[in-house]
Short mmCIF file of C-alpha atoms in Angstrom, two decimals:
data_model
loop_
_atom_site.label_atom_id
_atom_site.label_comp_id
_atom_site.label_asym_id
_atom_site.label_seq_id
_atom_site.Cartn_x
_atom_site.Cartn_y
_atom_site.Cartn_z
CA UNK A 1 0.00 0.00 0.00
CA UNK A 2 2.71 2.29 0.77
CA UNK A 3 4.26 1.64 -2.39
CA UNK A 4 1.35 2.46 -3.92
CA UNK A 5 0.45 5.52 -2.15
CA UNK A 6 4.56 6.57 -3.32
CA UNK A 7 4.15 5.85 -6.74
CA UNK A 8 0.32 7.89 -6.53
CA UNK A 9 2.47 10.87 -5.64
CA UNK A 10 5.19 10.98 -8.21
CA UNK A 11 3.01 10.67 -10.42
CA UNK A 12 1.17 13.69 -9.28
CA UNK A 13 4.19 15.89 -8.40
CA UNK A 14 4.67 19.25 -9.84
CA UNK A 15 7.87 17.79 -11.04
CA UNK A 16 6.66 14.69 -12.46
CA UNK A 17 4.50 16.96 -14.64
CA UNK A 18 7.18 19.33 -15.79
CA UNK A 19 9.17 15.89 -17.03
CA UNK A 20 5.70 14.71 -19.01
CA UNK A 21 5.38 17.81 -20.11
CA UNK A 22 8.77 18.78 -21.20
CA UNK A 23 9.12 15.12 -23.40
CA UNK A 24 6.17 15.62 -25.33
CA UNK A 25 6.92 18.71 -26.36
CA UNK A 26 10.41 17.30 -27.42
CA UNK A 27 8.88 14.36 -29.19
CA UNK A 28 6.31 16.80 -30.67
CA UNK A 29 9.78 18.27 -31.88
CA UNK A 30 11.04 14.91 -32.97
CA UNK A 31 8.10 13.91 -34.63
CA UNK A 32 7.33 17.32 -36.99
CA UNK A 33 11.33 17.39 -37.63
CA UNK A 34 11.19 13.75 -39.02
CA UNK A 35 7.70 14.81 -41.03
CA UNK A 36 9.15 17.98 -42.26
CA UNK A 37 12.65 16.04 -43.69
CA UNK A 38 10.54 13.44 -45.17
CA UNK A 39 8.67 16.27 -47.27
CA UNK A 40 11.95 17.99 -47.80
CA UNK A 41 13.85 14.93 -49.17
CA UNK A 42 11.04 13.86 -51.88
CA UNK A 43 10.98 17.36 -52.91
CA UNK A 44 14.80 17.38 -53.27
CA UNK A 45 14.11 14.54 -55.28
CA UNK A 46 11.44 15.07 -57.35
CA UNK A 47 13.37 19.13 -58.19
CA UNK A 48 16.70 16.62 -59.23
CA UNK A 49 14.60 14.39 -61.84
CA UNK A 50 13.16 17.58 -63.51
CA UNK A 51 14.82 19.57 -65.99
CA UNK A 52 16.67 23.06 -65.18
CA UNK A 53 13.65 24.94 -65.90
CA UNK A 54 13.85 28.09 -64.04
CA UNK A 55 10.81 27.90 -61.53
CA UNK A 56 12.19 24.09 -60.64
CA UNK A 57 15.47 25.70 -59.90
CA UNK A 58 13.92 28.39 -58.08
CA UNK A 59 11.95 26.08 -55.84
CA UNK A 60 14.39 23.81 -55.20
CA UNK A 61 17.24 26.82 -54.18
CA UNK A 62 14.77 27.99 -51.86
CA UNK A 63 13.86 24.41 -50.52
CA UNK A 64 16.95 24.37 -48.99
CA UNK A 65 17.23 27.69 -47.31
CA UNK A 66 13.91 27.15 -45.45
CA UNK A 67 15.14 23.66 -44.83
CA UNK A 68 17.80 25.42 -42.73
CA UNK A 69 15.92 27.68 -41.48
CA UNK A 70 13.05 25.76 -40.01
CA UNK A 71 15.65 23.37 -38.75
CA UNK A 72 17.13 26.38 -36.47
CA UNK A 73 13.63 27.93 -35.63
CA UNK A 74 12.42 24.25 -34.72
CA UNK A 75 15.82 23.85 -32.22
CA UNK A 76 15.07 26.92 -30.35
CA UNK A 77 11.09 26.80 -29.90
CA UNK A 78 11.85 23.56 -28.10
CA UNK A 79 14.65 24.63 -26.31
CA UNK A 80 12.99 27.56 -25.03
CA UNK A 81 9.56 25.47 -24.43
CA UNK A 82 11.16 22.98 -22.13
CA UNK A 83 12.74 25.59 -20.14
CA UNK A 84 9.62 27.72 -19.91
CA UNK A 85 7.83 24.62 -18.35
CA UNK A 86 10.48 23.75 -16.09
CA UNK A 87 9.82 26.90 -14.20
CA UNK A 88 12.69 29.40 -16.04
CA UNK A 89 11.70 33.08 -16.89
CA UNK A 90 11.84 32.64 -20.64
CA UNK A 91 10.87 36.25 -21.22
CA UNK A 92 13.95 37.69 -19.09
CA UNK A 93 15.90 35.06 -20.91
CA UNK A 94 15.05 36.64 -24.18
CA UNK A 95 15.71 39.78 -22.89
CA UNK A 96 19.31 38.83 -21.71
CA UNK A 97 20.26 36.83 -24.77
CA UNK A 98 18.83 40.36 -26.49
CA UNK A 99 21.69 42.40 -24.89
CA UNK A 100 24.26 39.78 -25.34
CA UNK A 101 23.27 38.89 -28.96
CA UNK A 102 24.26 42.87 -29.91
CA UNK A 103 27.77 42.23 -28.10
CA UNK A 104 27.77 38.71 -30.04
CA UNK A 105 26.75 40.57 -33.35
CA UNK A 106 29.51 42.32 -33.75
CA UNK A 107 31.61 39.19 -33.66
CA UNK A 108 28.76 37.33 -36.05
CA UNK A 109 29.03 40.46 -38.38
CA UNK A 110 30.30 37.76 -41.35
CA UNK A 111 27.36 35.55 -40.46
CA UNK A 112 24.88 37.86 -40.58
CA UNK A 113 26.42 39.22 -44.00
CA UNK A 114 26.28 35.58 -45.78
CA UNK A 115 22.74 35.10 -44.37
CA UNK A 116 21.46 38.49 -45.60
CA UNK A 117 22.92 38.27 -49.19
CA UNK A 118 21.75 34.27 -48.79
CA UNK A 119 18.62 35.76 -49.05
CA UNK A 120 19.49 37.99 -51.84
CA UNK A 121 20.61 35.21 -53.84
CA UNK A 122 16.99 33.63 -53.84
CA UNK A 123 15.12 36.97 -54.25
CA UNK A 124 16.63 38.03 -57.05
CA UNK A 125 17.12 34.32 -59.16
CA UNK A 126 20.56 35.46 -59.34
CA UNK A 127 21.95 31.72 -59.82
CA UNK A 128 20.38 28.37 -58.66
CA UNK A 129 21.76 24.87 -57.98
CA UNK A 130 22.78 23.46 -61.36
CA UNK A 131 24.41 26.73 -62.90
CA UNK A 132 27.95 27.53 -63.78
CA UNK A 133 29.32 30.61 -61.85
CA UNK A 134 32.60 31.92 -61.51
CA UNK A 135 34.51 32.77 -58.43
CA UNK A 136 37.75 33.97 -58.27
CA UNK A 137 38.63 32.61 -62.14
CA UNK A 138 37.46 29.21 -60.77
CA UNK A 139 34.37 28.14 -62.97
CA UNK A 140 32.20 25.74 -61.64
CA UNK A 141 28.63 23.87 -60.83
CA UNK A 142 26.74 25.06 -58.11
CA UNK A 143 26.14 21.82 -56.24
CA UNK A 144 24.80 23.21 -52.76
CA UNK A 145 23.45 26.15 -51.62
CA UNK A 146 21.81 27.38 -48.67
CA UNK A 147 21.61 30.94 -46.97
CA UNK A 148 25.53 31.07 -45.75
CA UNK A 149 26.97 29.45 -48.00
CA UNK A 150 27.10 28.44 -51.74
CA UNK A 151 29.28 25.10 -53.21
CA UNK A 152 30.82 24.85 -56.26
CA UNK A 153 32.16 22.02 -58.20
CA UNK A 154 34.80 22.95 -60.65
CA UNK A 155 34.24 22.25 -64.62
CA UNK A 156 38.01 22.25 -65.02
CA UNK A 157 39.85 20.09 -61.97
CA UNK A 158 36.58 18.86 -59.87
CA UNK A 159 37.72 20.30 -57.10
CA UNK A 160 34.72 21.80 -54.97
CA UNK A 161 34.76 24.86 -53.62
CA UNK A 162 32.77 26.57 -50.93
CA UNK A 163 31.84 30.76 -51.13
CA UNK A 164 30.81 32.77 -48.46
CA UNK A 165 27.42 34.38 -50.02
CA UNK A 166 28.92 38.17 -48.56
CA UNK A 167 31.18 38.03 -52.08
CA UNK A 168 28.21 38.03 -54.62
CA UNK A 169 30.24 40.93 -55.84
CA UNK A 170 32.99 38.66 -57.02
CA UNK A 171 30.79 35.79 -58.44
CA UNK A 172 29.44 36.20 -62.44
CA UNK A 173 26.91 33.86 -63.31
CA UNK A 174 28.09 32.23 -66.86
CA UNK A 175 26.41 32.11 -70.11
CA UNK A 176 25.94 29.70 -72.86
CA UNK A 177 27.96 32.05 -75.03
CA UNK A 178 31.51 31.64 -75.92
CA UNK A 179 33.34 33.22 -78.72
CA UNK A 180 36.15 32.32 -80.70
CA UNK A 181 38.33 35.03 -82.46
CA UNK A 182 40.64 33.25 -85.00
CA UNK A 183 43.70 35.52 -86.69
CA UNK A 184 43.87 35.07 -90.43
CA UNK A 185 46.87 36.74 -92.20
CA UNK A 186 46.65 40.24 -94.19
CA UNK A 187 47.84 38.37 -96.95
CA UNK A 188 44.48 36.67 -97.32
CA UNK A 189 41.54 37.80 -99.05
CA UNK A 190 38.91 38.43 -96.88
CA UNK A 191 35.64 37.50 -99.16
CA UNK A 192 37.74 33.67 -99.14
CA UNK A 193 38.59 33.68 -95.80
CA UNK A 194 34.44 35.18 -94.81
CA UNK A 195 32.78 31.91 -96.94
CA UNK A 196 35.55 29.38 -95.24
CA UNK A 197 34.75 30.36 -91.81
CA UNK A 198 31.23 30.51 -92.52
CA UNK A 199 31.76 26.61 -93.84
CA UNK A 200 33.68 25.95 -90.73
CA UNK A 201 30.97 27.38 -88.38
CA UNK A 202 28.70 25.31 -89.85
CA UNK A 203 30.82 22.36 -89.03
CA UNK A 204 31.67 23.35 -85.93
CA UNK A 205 27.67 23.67 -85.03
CA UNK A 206 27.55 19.54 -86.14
CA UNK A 207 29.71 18.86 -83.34
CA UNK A 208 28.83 16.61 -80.32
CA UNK A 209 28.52 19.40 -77.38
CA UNK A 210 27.17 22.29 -79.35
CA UNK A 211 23.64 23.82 -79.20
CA UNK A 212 24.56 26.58 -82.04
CA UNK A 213 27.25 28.21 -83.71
CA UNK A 214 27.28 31.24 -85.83
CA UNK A 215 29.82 33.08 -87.73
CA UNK A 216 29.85 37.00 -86.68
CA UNK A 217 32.95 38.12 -89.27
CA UNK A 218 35.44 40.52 -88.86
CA UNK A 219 36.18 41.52 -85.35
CA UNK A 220 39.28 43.51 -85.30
CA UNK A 221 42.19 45.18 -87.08
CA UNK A 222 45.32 44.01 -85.01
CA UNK A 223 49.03 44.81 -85.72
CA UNK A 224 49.83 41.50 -87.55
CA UNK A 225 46.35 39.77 -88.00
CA UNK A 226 42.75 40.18 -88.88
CA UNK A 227 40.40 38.29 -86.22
CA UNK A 228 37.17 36.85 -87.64
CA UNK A 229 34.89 35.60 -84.69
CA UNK A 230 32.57 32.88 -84.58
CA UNK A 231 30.11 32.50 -81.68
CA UNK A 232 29.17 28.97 -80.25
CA UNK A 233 26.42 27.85 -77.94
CA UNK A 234 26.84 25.61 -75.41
CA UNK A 235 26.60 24.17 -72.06
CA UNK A 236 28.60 26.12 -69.38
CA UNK A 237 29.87 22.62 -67.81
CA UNK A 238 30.92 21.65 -71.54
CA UNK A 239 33.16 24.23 -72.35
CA UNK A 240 36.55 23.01 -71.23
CA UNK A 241 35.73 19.58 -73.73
CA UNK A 242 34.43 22.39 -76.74
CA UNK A 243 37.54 24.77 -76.03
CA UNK A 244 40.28 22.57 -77.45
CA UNK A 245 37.87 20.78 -80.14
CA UNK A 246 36.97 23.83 -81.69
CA UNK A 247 40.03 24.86 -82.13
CA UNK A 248 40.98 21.59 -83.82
CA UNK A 249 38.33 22.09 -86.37
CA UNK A 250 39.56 24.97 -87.53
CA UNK A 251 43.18 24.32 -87.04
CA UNK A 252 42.60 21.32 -90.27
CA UNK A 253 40.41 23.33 -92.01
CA UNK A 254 42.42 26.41 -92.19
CA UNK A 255 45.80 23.98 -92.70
CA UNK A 256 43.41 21.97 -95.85
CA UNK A 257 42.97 25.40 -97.26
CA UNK A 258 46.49 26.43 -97.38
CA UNK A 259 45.38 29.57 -95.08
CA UNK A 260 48.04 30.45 -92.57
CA UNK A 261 47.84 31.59 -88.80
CA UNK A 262 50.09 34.35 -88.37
CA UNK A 263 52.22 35.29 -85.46
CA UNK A 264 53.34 38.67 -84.43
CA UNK A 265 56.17 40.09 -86.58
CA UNK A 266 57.89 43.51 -86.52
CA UNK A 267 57.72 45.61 -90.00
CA UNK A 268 61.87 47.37 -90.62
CA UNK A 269 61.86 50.09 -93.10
CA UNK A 270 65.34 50.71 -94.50
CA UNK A 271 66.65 53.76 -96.31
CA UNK A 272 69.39 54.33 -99.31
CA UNK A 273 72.76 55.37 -97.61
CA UNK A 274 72.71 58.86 -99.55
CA UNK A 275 69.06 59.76 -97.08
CA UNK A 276 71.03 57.94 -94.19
CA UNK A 277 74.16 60.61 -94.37
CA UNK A 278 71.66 63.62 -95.49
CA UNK A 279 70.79 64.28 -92.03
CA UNK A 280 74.46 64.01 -91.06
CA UNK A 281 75.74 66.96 -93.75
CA UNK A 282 73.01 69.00 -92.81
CA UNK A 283 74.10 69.27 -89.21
CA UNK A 284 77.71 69.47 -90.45
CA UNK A 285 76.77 72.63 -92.94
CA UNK A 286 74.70 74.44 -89.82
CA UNK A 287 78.06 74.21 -87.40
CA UNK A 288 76.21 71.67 -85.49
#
């Protein structure tokens, strides 16, 4: 009977109801964290079997910012729930944290920076996962993302990368344009050279890799060369493959067509000995 009279007032203890209390609102916890990954993961998965159309990339970008985010919000509602039940003044908590988090700001200053251009990022659609960037002259796939941080993959070596989202300034989101500017010799005539690179465009636009290619003609007068330019079309992540094929291409066609590449050379104009020494008797004859 005793025992039973013990056990009768355990069970209803103040403290035996903060403990009852304080697990189910951690299971509660447990349980909506374990529903809310389940969602998140078949959405990751469902946004990774779709094509990069731009409101797929979108939603899946900003999939896993909130996944972050509700992960931290989640944390500290049951964090500050169990203590609020176990008898500690949450709001004077708040309060203190308040005045310590402004003394802790200035040494989260970085933090708060990635998190606020994080946010950026998404708003504006500036890049998503799945696009080529540039950082730093290191081009690459952005494999993750989330609001501190973005991860890049790189297109030339593999390595992966990871950018603090506070230097958007230095990051350049890449195209599917790349241009070519090949020099062709004075020498040449320029209505031959025009209708062979406009037959080598069109070969280089058959080519494994390539979406388009057009030929844009002359680009520029240099010292010892005229560049003609032709424009491909491709895949950002393709472009290392494309930028020593293309140049192959038209490395044999130019060779089959007897057309040479030239390389810079310096022009030496030369005068008869009787202009050389006029100079020289002309000072003589003024007493110079």
């Amino acid at each position: 009977m005793d025992c039973f009279i013990s056990i009768s007032d355990i069970v209803e203890s103040a403290a035996f109801a903060r403990v009852c209390k304080s697990a189910a609102f951690i299971a509660g916890a447990v349980i909506v964290w374990f529903v809310f990954k389940k969602i998140y993961l078949k959405t990751a998965a469902r946004h990774q079997k779709v094509d990069n159309v731009e409101g797929e990339e979108v939603q899946s970008s900003l999939t896993s910012a909130v996944f972050g985010g509700v992960k931290i919000a989640l944390f500290i509602f049951t964090v500050l729930s169990v203590l609020e039940v176990n008898g500690v003044n949450v709001t004077s908590l708040i309060t203190g944290l308040g005045i310590a988090g402004a003394v802790a700001g200035l040494a989260l200053q970085d933090f708060i920076k990635d998190t606020i251009m994080g946010l950026r990022i998404v708003a504006d659609k500036f890049y998503f996962v799945g696009d080529v960037i540039e950082y730093n002259g290191i081009e690459g796939i952005v494999i993750e993302f989330n609001l501190r941080s973005t991860r890049i993959r790189s297109i030339d070596t593999h390595d992966e990368v990871t950018i603090s989202n506070r230097n958007i300034d230095a990051i350049k989101k890449r195209s599917h344009l790349y241009d070519i500017d090949v020099p062709i010799s004075y020498d040449e005539d320029f209505r031959r050279v025009n209708a062979i690179m406009y037959s080598i465009s069109k070969d280089i636009g058959n080519a494994d890799g390539i979406e388009s290619c057009q030929y844009k003609g002359t680009q520029a007068f240099d010292s010892s060369n005229v560049k003609y330019r032709i424009r491909i079309f491709c895949m950002p992540e393709d472009r290392p493959e494309l930028r020593r094929m293309c140049p192959r291409i038209i490395q044999r066609r130019l060779d089959a067509e007897g057309i040479r590449i030239p390389f810079d050379q310096l022009d030496v104009h030369t005068y008869p000995a009787e202009k050389a020494e006029l100079p020289e008797r002309e000072a003589a004859e003024n007493g110079v």
